[in-house]
mmCIF file of C-alpha atoms in Angstrom:
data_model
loop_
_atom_site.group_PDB
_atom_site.id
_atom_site.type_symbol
_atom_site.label_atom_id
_atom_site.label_comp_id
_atom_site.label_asym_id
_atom_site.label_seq_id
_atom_site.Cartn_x
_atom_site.Cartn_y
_atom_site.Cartn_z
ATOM 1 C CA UNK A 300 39.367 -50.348 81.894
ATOM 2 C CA UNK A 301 41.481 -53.015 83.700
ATOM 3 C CA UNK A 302 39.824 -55.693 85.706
ATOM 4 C CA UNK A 303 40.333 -56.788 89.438
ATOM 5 C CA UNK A 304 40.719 -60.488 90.172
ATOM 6 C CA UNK A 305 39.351 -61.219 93.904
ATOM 7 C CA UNK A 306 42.722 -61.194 95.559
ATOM 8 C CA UNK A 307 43.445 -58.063 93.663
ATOM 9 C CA UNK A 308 46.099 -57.029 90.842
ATOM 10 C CA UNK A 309 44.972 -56.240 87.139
ATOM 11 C CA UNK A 310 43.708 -59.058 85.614
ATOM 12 C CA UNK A 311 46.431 -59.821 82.450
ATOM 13 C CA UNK A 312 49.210 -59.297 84.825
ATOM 14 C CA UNK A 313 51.567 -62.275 84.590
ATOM 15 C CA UNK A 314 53.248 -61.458 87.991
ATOM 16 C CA UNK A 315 49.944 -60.572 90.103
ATOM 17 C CA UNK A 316 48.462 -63.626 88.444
ATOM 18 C CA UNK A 317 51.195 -66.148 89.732
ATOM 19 C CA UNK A 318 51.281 -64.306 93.506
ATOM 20 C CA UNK A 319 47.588 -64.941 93.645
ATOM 21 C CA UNK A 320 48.393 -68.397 92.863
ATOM 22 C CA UNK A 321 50.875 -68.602 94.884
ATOM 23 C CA UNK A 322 48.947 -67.424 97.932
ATOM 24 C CA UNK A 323 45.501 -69.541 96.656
ATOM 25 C CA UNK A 324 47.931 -72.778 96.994
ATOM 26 C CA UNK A 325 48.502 -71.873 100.310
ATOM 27 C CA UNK A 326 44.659 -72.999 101.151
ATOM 28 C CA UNK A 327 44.360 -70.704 104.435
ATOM 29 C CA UNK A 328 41.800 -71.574 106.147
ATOM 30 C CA UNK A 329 38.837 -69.442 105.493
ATOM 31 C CA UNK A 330 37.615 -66.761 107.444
ATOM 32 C CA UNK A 331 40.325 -67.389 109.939
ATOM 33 C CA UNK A 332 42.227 -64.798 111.161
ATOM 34 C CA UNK A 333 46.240 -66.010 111.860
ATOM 35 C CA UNK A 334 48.636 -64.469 113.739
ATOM 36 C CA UNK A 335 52.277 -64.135 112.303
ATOM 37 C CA UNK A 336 53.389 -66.701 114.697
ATOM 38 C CA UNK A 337 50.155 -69.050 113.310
ATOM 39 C CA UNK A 338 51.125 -68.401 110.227
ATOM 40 C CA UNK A 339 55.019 -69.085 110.288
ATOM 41 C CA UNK A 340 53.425 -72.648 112.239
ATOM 42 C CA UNK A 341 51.217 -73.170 108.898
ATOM 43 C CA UNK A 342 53.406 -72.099 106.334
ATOM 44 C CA UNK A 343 56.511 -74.275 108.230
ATOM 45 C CA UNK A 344 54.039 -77.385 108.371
ATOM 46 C CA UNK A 345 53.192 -77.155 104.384
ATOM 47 C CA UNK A 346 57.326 -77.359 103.927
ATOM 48 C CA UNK A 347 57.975 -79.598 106.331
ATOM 49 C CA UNK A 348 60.482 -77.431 108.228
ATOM 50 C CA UNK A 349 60.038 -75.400 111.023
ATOM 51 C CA UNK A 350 59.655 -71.366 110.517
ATOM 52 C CA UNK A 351 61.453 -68.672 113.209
ATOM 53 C CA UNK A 352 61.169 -65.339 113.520
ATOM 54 C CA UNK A 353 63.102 -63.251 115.355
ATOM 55 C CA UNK A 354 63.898 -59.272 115.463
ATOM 56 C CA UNK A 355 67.399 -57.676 116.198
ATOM 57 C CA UNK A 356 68.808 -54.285 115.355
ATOM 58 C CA UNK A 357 70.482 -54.645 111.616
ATOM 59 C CA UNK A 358 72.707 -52.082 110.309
ATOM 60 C CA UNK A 359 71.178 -49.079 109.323
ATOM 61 C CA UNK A 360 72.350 -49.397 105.838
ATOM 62 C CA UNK A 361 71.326 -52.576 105.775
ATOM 63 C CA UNK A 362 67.681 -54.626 104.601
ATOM 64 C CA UNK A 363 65.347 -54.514 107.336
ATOM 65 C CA UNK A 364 64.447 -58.210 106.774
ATOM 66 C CA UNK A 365 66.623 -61.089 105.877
ATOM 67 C CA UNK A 366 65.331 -65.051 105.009
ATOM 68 C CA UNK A 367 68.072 -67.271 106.401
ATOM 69 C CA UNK A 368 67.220 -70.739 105.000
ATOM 70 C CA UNK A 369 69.254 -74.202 106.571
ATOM 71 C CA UNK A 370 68.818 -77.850 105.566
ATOM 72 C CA UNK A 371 66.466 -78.138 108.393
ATOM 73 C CA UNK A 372 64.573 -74.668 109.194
ATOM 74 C CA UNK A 373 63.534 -70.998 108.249
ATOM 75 C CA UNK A 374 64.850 -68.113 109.698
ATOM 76 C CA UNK A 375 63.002 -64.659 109.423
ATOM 77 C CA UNK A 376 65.347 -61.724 110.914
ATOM 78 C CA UNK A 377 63.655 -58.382 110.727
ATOM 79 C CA UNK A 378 64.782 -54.996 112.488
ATOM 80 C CA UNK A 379 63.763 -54.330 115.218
ATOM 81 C CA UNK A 380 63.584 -50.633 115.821
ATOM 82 C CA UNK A 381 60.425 -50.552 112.922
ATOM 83 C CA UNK A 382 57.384 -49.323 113.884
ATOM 84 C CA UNK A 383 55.424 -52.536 114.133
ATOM 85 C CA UNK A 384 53.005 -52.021 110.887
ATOM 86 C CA UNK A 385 56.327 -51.630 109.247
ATOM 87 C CA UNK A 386 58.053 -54.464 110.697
ATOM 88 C CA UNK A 387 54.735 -56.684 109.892
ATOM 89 C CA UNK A 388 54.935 -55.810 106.542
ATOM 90 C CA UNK A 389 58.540 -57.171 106.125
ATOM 91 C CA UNK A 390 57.788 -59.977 107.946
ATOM 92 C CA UNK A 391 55.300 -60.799 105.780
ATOM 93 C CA UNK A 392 57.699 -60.224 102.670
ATOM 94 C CA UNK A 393 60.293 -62.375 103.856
ATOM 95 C CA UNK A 394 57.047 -64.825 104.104
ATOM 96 C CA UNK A 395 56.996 -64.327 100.466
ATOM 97 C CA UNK A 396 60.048 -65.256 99.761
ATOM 98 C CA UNK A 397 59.538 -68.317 101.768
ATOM 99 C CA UNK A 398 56.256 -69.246 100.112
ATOM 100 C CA UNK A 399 57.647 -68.339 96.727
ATOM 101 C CA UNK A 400 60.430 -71.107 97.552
ATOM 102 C CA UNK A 401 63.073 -68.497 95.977
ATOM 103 C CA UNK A 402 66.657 -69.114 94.644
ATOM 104 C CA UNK A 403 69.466 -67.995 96.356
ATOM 105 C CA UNK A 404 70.783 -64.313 95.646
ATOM 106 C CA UNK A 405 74.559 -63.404 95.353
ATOM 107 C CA UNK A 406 73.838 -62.281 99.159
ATOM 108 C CA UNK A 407 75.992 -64.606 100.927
ATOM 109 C CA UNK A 408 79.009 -65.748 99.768
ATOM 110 C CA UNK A 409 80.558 -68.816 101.489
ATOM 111 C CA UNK A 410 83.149 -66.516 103.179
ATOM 112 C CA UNK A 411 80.375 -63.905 104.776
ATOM 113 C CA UNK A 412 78.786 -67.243 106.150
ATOM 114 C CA UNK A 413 81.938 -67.939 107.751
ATOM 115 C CA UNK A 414 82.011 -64.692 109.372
ATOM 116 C CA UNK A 415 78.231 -64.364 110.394
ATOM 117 C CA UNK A 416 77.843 -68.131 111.281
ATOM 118 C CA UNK A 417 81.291 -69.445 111.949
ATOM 119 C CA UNK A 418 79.524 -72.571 113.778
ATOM 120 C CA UNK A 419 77.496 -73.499 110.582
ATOM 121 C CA UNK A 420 79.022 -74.854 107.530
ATOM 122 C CA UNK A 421 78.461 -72.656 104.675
ATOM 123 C CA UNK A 422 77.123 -75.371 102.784
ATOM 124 C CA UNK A 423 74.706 -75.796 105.065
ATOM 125 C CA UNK A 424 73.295 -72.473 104.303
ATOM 126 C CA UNK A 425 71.749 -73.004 101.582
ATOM 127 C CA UNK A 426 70.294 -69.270 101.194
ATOM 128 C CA UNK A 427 69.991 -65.816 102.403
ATOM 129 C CA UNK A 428 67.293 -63.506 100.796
ATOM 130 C CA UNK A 429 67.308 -59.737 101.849
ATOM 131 C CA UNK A 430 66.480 -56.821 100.348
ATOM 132 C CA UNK A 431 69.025 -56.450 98.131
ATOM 133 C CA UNK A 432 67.639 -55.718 94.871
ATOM 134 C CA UNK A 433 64.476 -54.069 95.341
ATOM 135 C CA UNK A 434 63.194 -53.464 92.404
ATOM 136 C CA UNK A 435 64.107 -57.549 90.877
ATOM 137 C CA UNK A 436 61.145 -60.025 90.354
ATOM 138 C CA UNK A 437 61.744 -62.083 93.298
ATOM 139 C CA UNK A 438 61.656 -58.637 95.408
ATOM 140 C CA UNK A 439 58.191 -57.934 93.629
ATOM 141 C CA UNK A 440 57.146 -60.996 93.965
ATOM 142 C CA UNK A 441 57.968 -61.964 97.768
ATOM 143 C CA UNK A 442 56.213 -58.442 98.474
ATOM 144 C CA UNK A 443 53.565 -58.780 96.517
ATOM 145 C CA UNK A 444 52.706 -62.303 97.769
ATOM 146 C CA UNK A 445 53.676 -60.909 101.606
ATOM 147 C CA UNK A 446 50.860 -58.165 101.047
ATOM 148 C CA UNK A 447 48.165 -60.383 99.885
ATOM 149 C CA UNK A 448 48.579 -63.360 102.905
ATOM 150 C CA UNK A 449 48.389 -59.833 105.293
ATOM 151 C CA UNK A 450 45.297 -59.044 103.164
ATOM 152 C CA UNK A 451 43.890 -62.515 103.852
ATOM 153 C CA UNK A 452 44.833 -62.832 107.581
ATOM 154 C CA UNK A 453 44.404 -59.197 108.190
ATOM 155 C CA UNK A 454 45.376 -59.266 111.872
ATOM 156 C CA UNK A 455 48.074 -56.441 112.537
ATOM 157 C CA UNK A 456 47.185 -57.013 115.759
ATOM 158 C CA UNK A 457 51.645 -56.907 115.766
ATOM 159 C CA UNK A 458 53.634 -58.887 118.299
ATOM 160 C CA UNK A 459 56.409 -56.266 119.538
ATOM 161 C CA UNK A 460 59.304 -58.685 119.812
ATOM 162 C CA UNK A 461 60.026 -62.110 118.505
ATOM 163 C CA UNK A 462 62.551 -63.728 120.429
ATOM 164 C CA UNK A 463 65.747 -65.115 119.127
ATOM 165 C CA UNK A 464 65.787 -69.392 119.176
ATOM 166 C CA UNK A 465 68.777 -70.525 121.136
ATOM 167 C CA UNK A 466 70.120 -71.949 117.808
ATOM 168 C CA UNK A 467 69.964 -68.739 115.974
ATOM 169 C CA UNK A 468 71.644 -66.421 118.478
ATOM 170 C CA UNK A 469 74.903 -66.848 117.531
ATOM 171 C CA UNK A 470 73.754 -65.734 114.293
ATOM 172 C CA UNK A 471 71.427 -62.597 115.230
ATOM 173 C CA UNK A 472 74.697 -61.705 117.162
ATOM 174 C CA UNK A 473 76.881 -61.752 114.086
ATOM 175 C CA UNK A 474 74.102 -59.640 112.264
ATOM 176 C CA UNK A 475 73.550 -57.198 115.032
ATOM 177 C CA UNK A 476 77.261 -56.557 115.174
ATOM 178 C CA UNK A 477 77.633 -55.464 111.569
ATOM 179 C CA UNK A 478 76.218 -52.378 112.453
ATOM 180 C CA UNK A 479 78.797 -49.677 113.052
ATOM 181 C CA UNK A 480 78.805 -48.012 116.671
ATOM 182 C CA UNK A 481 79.307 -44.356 115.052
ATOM 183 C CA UNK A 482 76.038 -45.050 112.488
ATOM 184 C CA UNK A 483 74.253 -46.857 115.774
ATOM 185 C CA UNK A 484 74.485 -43.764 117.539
ATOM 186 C CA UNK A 485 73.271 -41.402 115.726
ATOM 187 C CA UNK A 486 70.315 -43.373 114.024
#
């Protein structure tokens, strides 16, 4: 018989053991319960940098939640069209990956940053996390870590739209527009 630790996960699990950590360092307050907004505003005072969301349609083919990450700010695109439990949940993840401070993934070349944010220099994106490899640590991890802040601040009371910052619009444009017409249609 496997033990529970209080945030959950087996007890002896290396990964589950470092997400509880992760989220325990995160000293929510107690008995609280946030908001996704309140909680982009905490996690975005604890780095420093300010924390966005914002919803758009993304290609169907596409992740359903991206982590766009400047010099400056956070950026958390997730699609739109998701039932809202659904798009909490990937909100949520892409707060992992935020909280979990991860590395950049071979999402974004320099050229693709070009061609989604031709007014930003590529350098100045430092990062772009999506769901690209589902099933790699950081994936586990950021969802993992994403389940067990919803767990603490257990509100899914979901906010239907997030509204795209002025600064980011070119970009949610750029995204948006990936998406084919023809697979648009008949999604």
């Amino acid at each position: 018989m496997r033990w529970r630790s209080k945030l959950g996960g087996p007890v002896g699990n290396p990964l589950a053991e470092r997400c509880q950590e992760r989220v325990r360092d995160l000293r929510l307050p107690p008995g609280e319960k946030l908001t996704i907004g309140e909680l982009c505003a905490y996690v975005g005072t604890l780095r420093q940098r300010q924390v966005h969301i914002a919803t758009l349609a993304l290609p169907s083919a596409g992740p359903h939640g991206l982590w766009v990450s400047t010099d400056t700010r956070d950026y958390i695109f997730a699609e739109e069209r998701l039932v809202p439990v659904h798009q909490q949940q990937v909100i949520l993840h892409e707060i992992g990956h935020v909280v979990c401070d991860h590395d950049t993934s071979p999402v974004m070349t320099g050229d693709a940053s070009r061609l989604l944010m031709p007014s930003l220099d590529p350098a100045l994106v430092r990062r772009v996390m999506g769901r690209e490899h589902g099933d790699s640590e950081a994936e586990l991890e950021a969802e993992l870590v994403g389940s067990l802040i919803g767990g603490l601040i257990s509100t899914w009371n979901v906010h239907p739209t997030w509204t795209v910052p002025p600064e980011a619009r070119e970009i949610a444009e750029r995204l948006s527009s990936l998406e084919s017409p023809v697979a648009r249609d008949s999604a």
